[in-house]
Structures are given as structure tokens and as C-alpha cells.
Amino acid sequence: MRKIITIGREFGSGGRELGARLAHALNVAYYDEEIVKAIAQRSELAESYVNQVLEKRIRAYYPITIANTLNMNQGDAVYAVTRSIYAAQAEILREMAEKSDCVIVGRCADYILADYRPIRIFVYADMEARMERCRLRQKAENGEVLSDRALERRIREVDRARAQYYRFYTGQIWADRSNYDLCVNTTSIPVEKLAELIAAFASVEPPEGLLKD
Amino acid sequence: MRKIITIGREFGSGGRELGARLAHALNVAYYDEEIVKAIAQRSELAESYVNQVLEKRIRAYYPITIANTLNMNQGDAVYAVTRSIYAAQAEILREMAEKSDCVIVGRCADYILADYRPIRIFVYADMEARMERCRLRQKAENGEVLSDRALERRIREVDRARAQYYRFYTGQIWADRSNYDLCVNTTSIPVEKLAELIAAFASVEPPEGLLKD
């Protein structure tokens, strides 16, 4: 049986790092940018645009040219393009899950791949720890330094967008524990260590029925 | 440094079993009935009454005699007795945590023992799995068999009481992930196996700062 692991995460909690480390520890594929590339190819949209639709607010971005081309009003065009990108993503996730064991971060993969009975993980952390992680990342990437207030606002905005996207696509509440097998707080345990422990968790076969013991 | 583990749990999710197994795996004390006994001794109330106050709806039970003795109205008497039992429990939990490493299930221990930086675990499961666990337990204990509907109602009632108690005592939301280090869903992984994995988790030293890596 395929071993699929999906990771939902709060922004700045280290979910992406956990996913990559977990894939490494389990020696399975880690899909991330490949998914965006494949959607872009299939839909003939630019990668940057696909990313916008997938990662930012779902209704805030759309190419005006598409509305004109299709002779739709803007609202309908946004909806149509958004849906087609989601559909392409779902198709691609299923193909990847079919191809090999893998770890997938975000993308409603827990919902899309439900038939594969993935191990569904949610990663979160205290706001202070998330801010600290973001600061380190910002410094490493581009040296940009936001004020604490602006950083906290940004973190909340990204999470709101994720919640909105998840709700739109799955009809479920984002971060609701009932949609996950394991929720881990990275505030007080290194992500590296967590990856080892979850790798052990992932190697446990689920019981046949609902309860074994 | 003391290793204290606190376990919050949905009714029927196997939290108590997990606590006992975890204590066994880590070779630390598991406190449960001892706490009620100690409170009863200290407060000169019957164990059964202490249990009622601690486990059932916080405002629904009180000995009418106390109100008469203290010349208080009933509402004030309920409040006074409830508070005194909570205070005794908090004192006893701190003494136990001071005495040795331990696992404590329920009792707002995550909040009361916050200074000890416990590993705070929350255990939950799908309703169907919880009902199945309750049925097995009922059969084993007294042969009582509730209808599915009555059983589900009972499970929700107990959780509501726990949420109310937790809120009353801590001012926090029960089962809110931010109050826990790890939330585990026992629906699809045997509690026995979970105990081993969490024992490994518990043996990781927390980083000095908020983030190590």
C-alpha cells in the first residue's frame, strides 16, 4: 500500500521544512515546485500566476484577458480559472500519489488524496516562535526586516488565505484537528527531531478496523 | 529537570489508556485515583462528592448542608466548595509534580503545572471510533449497552462538561491546539503504538530558546 503523507501548516511553523526532512528520513518523494510547474504546463498559464491563485487570496487575482477572451464577466472568469487550476492540481496530485510514496505540503492534499488514506499532519506553533522563524528566513533570503507588528499581520493574513482556500476547496474547516492524524507544535521541539519521530509514526501500519486494542 | 506529561482528552478517545501506557513506557508515576483520595482527605469531603465536582458539570452538584452551615446562599456555597476543591487539587498536583516525574490525565494539569513546562498532549478520535471504544468498555465493565444515539449524546455531554470545567478553571478554550505540544488522533493508530512513539517524543530535550534550528 502507498505511503502518502500530507502536511497542513500554519505560516512560519516550519511545516515545509518538516515535510522535506520527513521525505528525506523516509526516503520518499517530496513534491512542491514540481506541482506548480506541472499545472502551469497543463493549463498554459504562467507559473507565477498559478502560484498566485494557489497561495494567495483565492478571489483577488485573475488575468483580465481571460474574462475578455471568454466573454464572461470578471466574477465568473475568476471562478472558472480558479476551478480549472484546482482541478489540474487535484489531477496532478493523484498522478503523483499513484506514481510513488511521497510527502506533500499544503494544497488540500489531505482532502484530494483521501482515497489513499494518507497520514495527515498539521504543524503549528506559538506566534512568537513563528515570528522568529520568519525573521530568520527573511534575513537569509533577502535581508528584508519587517516590524514585529507588520510581521504578525502578514502571518495572520497568510493563514487567513490558507483557511479560505481550504474552506473553498474542501468545504471543511482548515486546521480542525478532526481532519488530521497528528498535530504537532514546533514551538518547543526542533523540526529535525520531529521529523525523526514522525518518520517512526509513519512506519506504523494502521489497524484493519477502527480500533485494534 | 522534572519530566511531567499532561494529557487532555476527548471522552472515549483512549487518553486514559494512553496515559497509563506512557507512564509504564517511561517508567514514571501515573497519578489518577490518588489525586481524588488526597483531595477528599484534605477537604474532609467524600471521594464520591469530590469526583462529582471534578468530573461532572461544575455547577450541578453541591451538598446542601454546606450552604446551611455557612449561612450562604446556595450559589455562593457551590462556588466556594468548587473553588476549594480546585485549590486542593492544584496544590496536590504541584506536590506530586515536585515529588517525581509523572503522567497526569485531565484535571487542567497542563495549566496548573505550567511552571514545570510539561509535555502537553491532547488525545482525540473520530466519533465512530470513540463510540466503539465506549461500547467495548461498557461491555467489559458492566454489560450496559446504550443505543448509538444515547451513547453519542453521552460522549458529547462529557466533553461539554470537560470544556466547561477547563474554561472555568483556566480561562482558556479546551482542546485548543495552542495549549498543547502534540495532538494525536487515535482513530487509526493503536494506543499501544502511540504510547511508544510519544515516549520517544518525551525523551527529546526542548531547545533552550524558542527555536534551535
Coordinates of C-alpha atoms in Angstrom, one line a residue:
Chain A
M1 CA 0.0 0.0 0.0
R2 CA 1.2 3.5 -0.8
K3 CA 2.6 5.6 2.0
I4 CA 1.4 9.2 1.4
I5 CA 2.0 11.9 4.0
T6 CA 0.2 15.3 3.7
I7 CA 1.2 18.3 5.8
G8 CA -1.0 21.2 6.5
R9 CA 0.7 24.1 8.4
E10 CA 0.4 27.5 9.9
F11 CA 2.6 30.0 8.2
G12 CA 6.0 30.2 9.9
S13 CA 5.6 27.0 11.8
G14 CA 8.2 25.0 9.9
G15 CA 5.8 22.8 8.0
R16 CA 7.7 22.9 4.8
E17 CA 11.0 22.1 6.5
L18 CA 9.3 19.3 8.3
G19 CA 8.0 17.9 5.0
A20 CA 11.3 18.0 3.3
R21 CA 13.1 16.4 6.3
L22 CA 10.4 13.8 6.6
A23 CA 10.6 12.8 2.9
H24 CA 14.4 12.5 3.4
A25 CA 14.1 10.4 6.5
L26 CA 11.5 8.1 4.9
N27 CA 13.3 8.1 1.5
V28 CA 10.2 9.1 -0.4
A29 CA 9.5 11.8 -2.9
Y30 CA 8.9 15.4 -1.8
Y31 CA 6.6 17.3 -4.2
D32 CA 6.4 21.0 -4.1
E33 CA 7.6 23.2 -7.0
E34 CA 7.0 20.3 -9.4
I35 CA 3.3 20.6 -8.8
V36 CA 3.2 24.2 -9.8
K37 CA 5.3 23.5 -12.9
A38 CA 3.0 20.7 -14.0
I39 CA -0.1 22.8 -13.5
A40 CA 1.4 25.6 -15.5
Q41 CA 2.3 23.3 -18.3
R42 CA -1.1 21.7 -18.4
S43 CA -3.1 24.8 -18.1
E44 CA -0.8 27.0 -20.3
L45 CA -0.8 29.6 -17.5
A46 CA 2.4 31.2 -16.2
E47 CA 3.9 29.6 -13.1
S48 CA 3.8 32.9 -11.3
Y49 CA 0.1 33.2 -11.9
V50 CA -0.7 29.6 -10.9
N51 CA 1.2 30.4 -7.7
Q52 CA -0.8 33.5 -7.1
V53 CA -4.1 31.6 -7.4
L54 CA -2.9 28.7 -5.2
E55 CA -1.1 30.6 -2.5
K56 CA -2.8 34.0 -2.2
R57 CA -6.4 35.0 -1.6
I58 CA -8.5 33.0 -4.0
R59 CA -10.5 35.8 -5.4
A60 CA -8.0 38.6 -5.5
Y61 CA -6.0 37.6 -8.6
Y62 CA -7.0 36.9 -12.1
P63 CA -5.9 37.7 -15.6
I64 CA -8.3 40.2 -17.1
T65 CA -7.5 38.9 -20.6
I66 CA -9.3 35.6 -19.8
A67 CA -12.5 37.3 -19.0
N68 CA -12.4 39.2 -22.2
T69 CA -11.4 36.1 -24.3
L70 CA -14.2 34.0 -22.8
N71 CA -16.7 36.8 -22.9
M72 CA -17.5 36.2 -19.2
N73 CA -18.0 38.8 -16.5
Q74 CA -15.0 39.1 -14.2
G75 CA -16.5 37.2 -11.3
D76 CA -17.3 34.2 -13.5
A77 CA -13.9 34.2 -15.1
V78 CA -12.2 34.3 -11.8
Y79 CA -14.2 31.4 -10.7
A80 CA -13.7 29.4 -13.9
V81 CA -9.9 29.9 -13.9
T82 CA -9.6 29.2 -10.2
R83 CA -11.6 26.0 -10.5
S84 CA -9.6 24.8 -13.5
I85 CA -6.3 25.3 -11.6
Y86 CA -7.7 23.4 -8.6
A87 CA -8.8 20.6 -10.9
A88 CA -5.5 20.4 -12.6
Q89 CA -3.8 20.4 -9.2
A90 CA -6.0 17.6 -8.0
E91 CA -5.3 15.5 -11.1
I92 CA -1.6 16.0 -10.7
L93 CA -1.6 15.2 -7.0
R94 CA -3.4 12.0 -7.7
E95 CA -0.9 11.0 -10.5
M96 CA 2.0 11.7 -8.2
A97 CA 0.4 9.7 -5.4
E98 CA -0.1 6.9 -7.8
K99 CA 3.4 7.0 -9.0
S100 CA 5.3 6.7 -5.7
D101 CA 5.2 7.2 -1.9
C102 CA 5.5 10.9 -1.2
V103 CA 5.2 13.9 1.2
I104 CA 3.0 16.8 0.0
V105 CA 2.8 20.1 1.9
G106 CA -0.4 22.2 1.7
R107 CA -2.5 22.1 -1.5
C108 CA -5.5 20.5 0.3
A109 CA -3.7 17.2 -0.4
D110 CA -5.2 15.6 2.7
Y111 CA -8.6 16.1 1.1
I112 CA -7.7 15.4 -2.5
L113 CA -5.8 12.2 -1.7
A114 CA -8.3 10.9 0.9
D115 CA -8.7 7.7 -1.0
Y116 CA -5.1 6.9 -0.4
R117 CA -5.6 7.1 3.3
P118 CA -2.7 9.5 3.8
I119 CA -1.1 10.2 7.1
R120 CA -2.4 13.7 7.7
I121 CA -0.2 16.0 9.7
F122 CA -0.8 19.6 10.8
V123 CA 2.1 21.8 12.0
Y124 CA 1.6 24.8 14.2
A125 CA 3.5 27.0 16.7
D126 CA 3.1 29.9 19.0
M127 CA 3.1 33.3 17.3
E128 CA 6.4 34.3 18.9
A129 CA 8.1 31.2 17.5
R130 CA 6.6 31.7 14.1
M131 CA 7.7 35.3 14.0
E132 CA 11.2 34.2 15.0
R133 CA 11.3 31.6 12.2
C134 CA 10.1 34.2 9.7
R135 CA 12.7 36.7 10.7
L136 CA 15.5 34.1 10.3
R137 CA 14.1 33.2 6.9
Q138 CA 13.7 36.8 5.7
K139 CA 17.3 37.6 6.7
A140 CA 18.6 34.5 4.9
E141 CA 16.6 35.2 1.8
N142 CA 16.5 38.8 1.1
G143 CA 17.5 40.7 4.2
E144 CA 14.1 42.3 4.4
V145 CA 13.1 43.0 8.0
L146 CA 9.5 43.8 8.9
S147 CA 8.5 45.4 12.1
D148 CA 7.0 42.9 14.6
R149 CA 3.6 44.4 14.0
A150 CA 3.8 44.1 10.2
L151 CA 5.2 40.6 10.5
E152 CA 2.4 39.4 12.8
R153 CA -0.1 40.9 10.5
R154 CA 1.5 39.2 7.5
I155 CA 1.4 35.8 9.3
R156 CA -2.2 36.2 10.1
E157 CA -3.0 37.2 6.6
V158 CA -1.3 34.2 5.1
D159 CA -3.1 31.9 7.5
R160 CA -6.4 33.5 6.7
A161 CA -5.8 33.0 3.0
R162 CA -5.0 29.3 3.6
A163 CA -8.1 28.8 5.7
Q164 CA -10.2 30.5 3.0
Y165 CA -8.6 28.3 0.2
Y166 CA -9.1 25.2 2.2
R167 CA -12.7 26.0 3.0
F168 CA -13.5 26.9 -0.6
Y169 CA -12.0 23.8 -1.9
T170 CA -12.9 21.1 0.7
G171 CA -15.9 22.6 2.5
Q172 CA -14.1 21.8 5.7
I173 CA -12.6 24.0 8.4
W174 CA -8.8 24.5 8.0
A175 CA -6.7 23.3 11.0
D176 CA -9.7 21.5 12.5
R177 CA -8.0 18.6 14.4
S178 CA -10.5 16.1 13.2
N179 CA -9.1 16.3 9.7
Y180 CA -5.6 15.3 10.9
D181 CA -4.0 12.2 12.4
L182 CA -1.3 14.2 14.3
C183 CA -1.0 17.9 15.1
V184 CA 2.5 19.0 16.2
N185 CA 3.6 22.2 17.9
T186 CA 7.1 23.2 16.8
T187 CA 7.5 25.8 19.4
S188 CA 9.5 23.7 21.8
I189 CA 10.9 20.8 19.8
P190 CA 13.3 21.1 16.9
V191 CA 11.8 20.3 13.5
E192 CA 14.7 18.0 12.8
K193 CA 13.9 15.8 15.8
L194 CA 10.2 15.9 15.0
A195 CA 10.9 14.6 11.5
E196 CA 12.6 11.5 13.0
L197 CA 9.7 10.9 15.4
I198 CA 7.1 11.3 12.7
A199 CA 9.0 9.0 10.4
A200 CA 8.6 6.4 13.2
F201 CA 5.0 7.2 13.5
A202 CA 4.5 6.9 9.7
S203 CA 6.0 3.4 9.7
V204 CA 3.2 2.1 11.9
E205 CA 0.6 0.2 9.9
P206 CA -2.9 1.4 10.6
P207 CA -5.3 -1.2 12.2
E208 CA -7.6 -3.1 10.0
G209 CA -10.8 -1.9 11.8
L210 CA -11.2 1.3 13.5
L211 CA -9.7 0.1 16.8
K212 CA -7.3 -2.7 17.4
D213 CA -6.8 -2.7 21.1
Chain B
M1 CA 14.7 18.8 35.3
R2 CA 11.4 17.1 36.0
K3 CA 9.7 15.3 33.2
I4 CA 5.9 15.9 33.6
I5 CA 3.4 14.8 31.0
T6 CA -0.2 16.0 31.0
I7 CA -2.9 14.5 28.9
G8 CA -6.1 16.2 27.9
R9 CA -8.6 14.0 26.0
E10 CA -11.9 13.7 24.4
F11 CA -14.2 11.2 26.1
G12 CA -13.7 7.7 24.5
S13 CA -10.5 8.6 22.7
G14 CA -8.3 6.4 24.8
G15 CA -6.5 9.2 26.6
R16 CA -6.5 7.4 30.0
E17 CA -5.2 4.2 28.5
L18 CA -2.5 6.2 26.7
G19 CA -1.5 7.9 29.9
A20 CA -1.1 4.6 31.8
R21 CA 0.8 3.0 28.9
L22 CA 3.0 6.1 28.6
A23 CA 3.8 6.2 32.3
H24 CA 4.7 2.5 32.0
A25 CA 6.9 3.0 29.0
L26 CA 8.7 6.0 30.6
N27 CA 8.8 4.3 34.0
V28 CA 7.3 7.3 35.7
A29 CA 4.4 7.7 38.1
Y30 CA 0.8 7.7 36.9
Y31 CA -1.5 9.7 39.1
D32 CA -5.2 9.3 38.9
E33 CA -7.3 8.0 41.8
E34 CA -4.6 9.0 44.2
I35 CA -5.5 12.6 43.5
V36 CA -9.2 12.3 44.3
K37 CA -8.3 10.4 47.5
A38 CA -5.9 13.1 48.6
I39 CA -8.4 15.9 47.9
A40 CA -11.0 14.0 49.9
Q41 CA -8.7 13.6 52.8
R42 CA -7.6 17.2 52.8
S43 CA -11.1 18.7 52.3
E44 CA -12.9 16.2 54.5
L45 CA -15.4 15.7 51.7
A46 CA -16.4 12.2 50.4
E47 CA -14.4 10.9 47.5
S48 CA -17.7 10.4 45.6
Y49 CA -18.6 14.0 46.0
V50 CA -15.1 15.2 45.0
N51 CA -15.4 13.1 41.9
Q52 CA -18.8 14.7 41.1
V53 CA -17.4 18.2 41.3
L54 CA -14.3 17.3 39.3
E55 CA -15.9 15.2 36.6
K56 CA -19.4 16.3 36.1
R57 CA -20.9 19.7 35.4
I58 CA -19.3 22.1 37.7
R59 CA -22.4 23.9 38.9
A60 CA -24.8 21.0 39.1
Y61 CA -23.8 19.3 42.3
Y62 CA -23.3 20.5 45.8
P63 CA -24.1 19.4 49.3
I64 CA -27.0 21.5 50.6
T65 CA -25.7 21.0 54.1
I66 CA -22.7 23.2 53.4
A67 CA -24.8 26.2 52.4
N68 CA -26.8 25.9 55.6
T69 CA -23.8 25.5 57.8
L70 CA -22.0 28.5 56.3
N71 CA -25.2 30.6 56.2
M72 CA -24.5 31.3 52.5
N73 CA -27.0 31.2 49.6
Q74 CA -26.7 28.1 47.5
G75 CA -25.0 29.8 44.6
D76 CA -22.2 31.2 46.8
A77 CA -21.8 27.8 48.6
V78 CA -21.5 25.9 45.3
Y79 CA -18.9 28.4 44.2
A80 CA -17.0 28.3 47.5
V81 CA -16.9 24.5 47.6
T82 CA -16.0 24.1 43.9
R83 CA -13.2 26.6 44.3
S84 CA -11.8 24.9 47.4
I85 CA -11.8 21.5 45.7
Y86 CA -10.0 23.1 42.7
A87 CA -7.5 24.7 45.0
A88 CA -6.8 21.5 46.9
Q89 CA -6.4 19.7 43.6
A90 CA -3.9 22.3 42.3
E91 CA -1.9 22.0 45.5
I92 CA -1.8 18.2 45.3
L93 CA -0.8 18.2 41.6
R94 CA 2.1 20.6 42.4
E95 CA 3.2 18.4 45.3
M96 CA 3.1 15.3 43.1
A97 CA 5.0 17.0 40.3
E98 CA 7.6 18.2 42.8
K99 CA 7.9 14.6 44.1
S100 CA 8.6 12.7 40.9
D101 CA 8.3 12.6 37.1
C102 CA 4.7 11.7 36.3
V103 CA 1.9 11.4 33.8
I104 CA -1.4 13.2 34.8
V105 CA -4.6 12.7 32.8
G106 CA -7.1 15.6 32.8
R107 CA -7.6 17.9 35.8
C108 CA -6.3 21.0 33.9
A109 CA -2.9 19.7 34.8
D110 CA -1.4 21.4 31.7
Y111 CA -2.4 24.7 33.2
I112 CA -1.8 24.1 36.8
L113 CA 1.7 22.7 36.2
A114 CA 2.7 25.2 33.5
D115 CA 5.7 26.3 35.6
Y116 CA 7.1 22.8 35.2
R117 CA 7.0 23.1 31.4
P118 CA 5.1 19.8 31.0
I119 CA 4.8 18.0 27.7
R120 CA 1.1 18.7 27.0
I121 CA -0.7 16.1 24.9
F122 CA -4.3 16.1 23.7
V123 CA -5.9 12.9 22.6
Y124 CA -8.9 12.8 20.2
A125 CA -10.6 10.5 17.8
D126 CA -13.5 10.3 15.3
M127 CA -16.9 9.9 16.9
E128 CA -17.4 6.4 15.4
A129 CA -14.1 5.2 16.9
R130 CA -15.0 6.8 20.3
M131 CA -18.3 5.1 20.3
E132 CA -16.7 1.8 19.6
R133 CA -14.2 2.2 22.4
C134 CA -17.0 3.1 24.8
R135 CA -19.1 0.1 23.8
L136 CA -16.1 -2.2 24.4
R137 CA -15.5 -0.6 27.8
Q138 CA -19.2 -0.7 28.8
K139 CA -19.4 -4.4 27.9
A140 CA -16.2 -5.1 29.9
E141 CA -17.3 -3.1 32.9
N142 CA -21.0 -3.7 33.5
G143 CA -22.6 -5.1 30.4
E144 CA -24.7 -1.9 29.9
V145 CA -25.4 -1.2 26.3
L146 CA -26.6 2.2 25.3
S147 CA -28.2 2.8 21.9
D148 CA -26.0 4.6 19.4
R149 CA -27.9 7.7 19.8
A150 CA -27.8 7.7 23.6
L151 CA -24.1 6.9 23.5
E152 CA -23.2 9.7 21.2
R153 CA -25.3 12.1 23.4
R154 CA -23.4 10.9 26.4
I155 CA -20.0 11.4 24.8
R156 CA -20.9 14.9 23.7
E157 CA -22.2 15.7 27.2
V158 CA -19.0 14.6 28.9
D159 CA -16.9 16.6 26.5
R160 CA -19.1 19.6 27.1
A161 CA -18.6 19.2 30.8
R162 CA -14.8 19.0 30.4
A163 CA -14.7 22.1 28.2
Q164 CA -16.8 24.0 30.8
Y165 CA -14.6 22.9 33.6
Y166 CA -11.4 23.7 31.7
R167 CA -12.8 27.1 30.7
F168 CA -14.0 27.9 34.3
Y169 CA -10.7 27.0 35.8
T170 CA -8.1 28.2 33.2
G171 CA -10.0 30.9 31.3
Q172 CA -8.7 29.1 28.1
I173 CA -10.5 27.1 25.4
W174 CA -10.5 23.3 26.0
A175 CA -8.9 21.3 23.2
D176 CA -7.4 24.5 21.5
R177 CA -4.3 23.2 19.9
S178 CA -2.2 26.2 21.0
N179 CA -2.4 24.8 24.6
Y180 CA -0.7 21.5 23.6
D181 CA 2.6 20.3 22.2
L182 CA 1.1 17.3 20.4
C183 CA -2.4 16.4 19.5
V184 CA -3.0 12.7 18.5
N185 CA -5.9 11.1 16.7
T186 CA -6.3 7.5 18.0
T187 CA -8.8 6.6 15.2
S188 CA -6.3 4.9 13.0
I189 CA -3.3 4.1 15.2
P190 CA -3.3 1.7 18.2
V191 CA -2.9 3.4 21.5
E192 CA -0.2 0.9 22.4
K193 CA 1.9 2.0 19.5
L194 CA 1.2 5.7 20.1
A195 CA 2.5 5.3 23.7
E196 CA 5.8 4.1 22.4
L197 CA 6.1 6.9 19.9
I198 CA 5.2 9.6 22.5
A199 CA 7.7 8.1 24.9
A200 CA 10.3 8.8 22.2
F201 CA 8.9 12.3 21.8
A202 CA 9.0 12.9 25.5
S203 CA 12.7 11.9 25.7
V204 CA 13.7 14.8 23.4
E205 CA 15.0 17.8 25.4
P206 CA 13.3 21.0 24.5
P207 CA 15.6 23.7 22.9
E208 CA 17.0 26.4 25.1
G209 CA 15.5 29.3 23.1
L210 CA 12.3 29.1 21.2
L211 CA 13.9 27.6 18.1
K212 CA 17.1 25.6 17.8
D213 CA 17.4 25.0 14.1

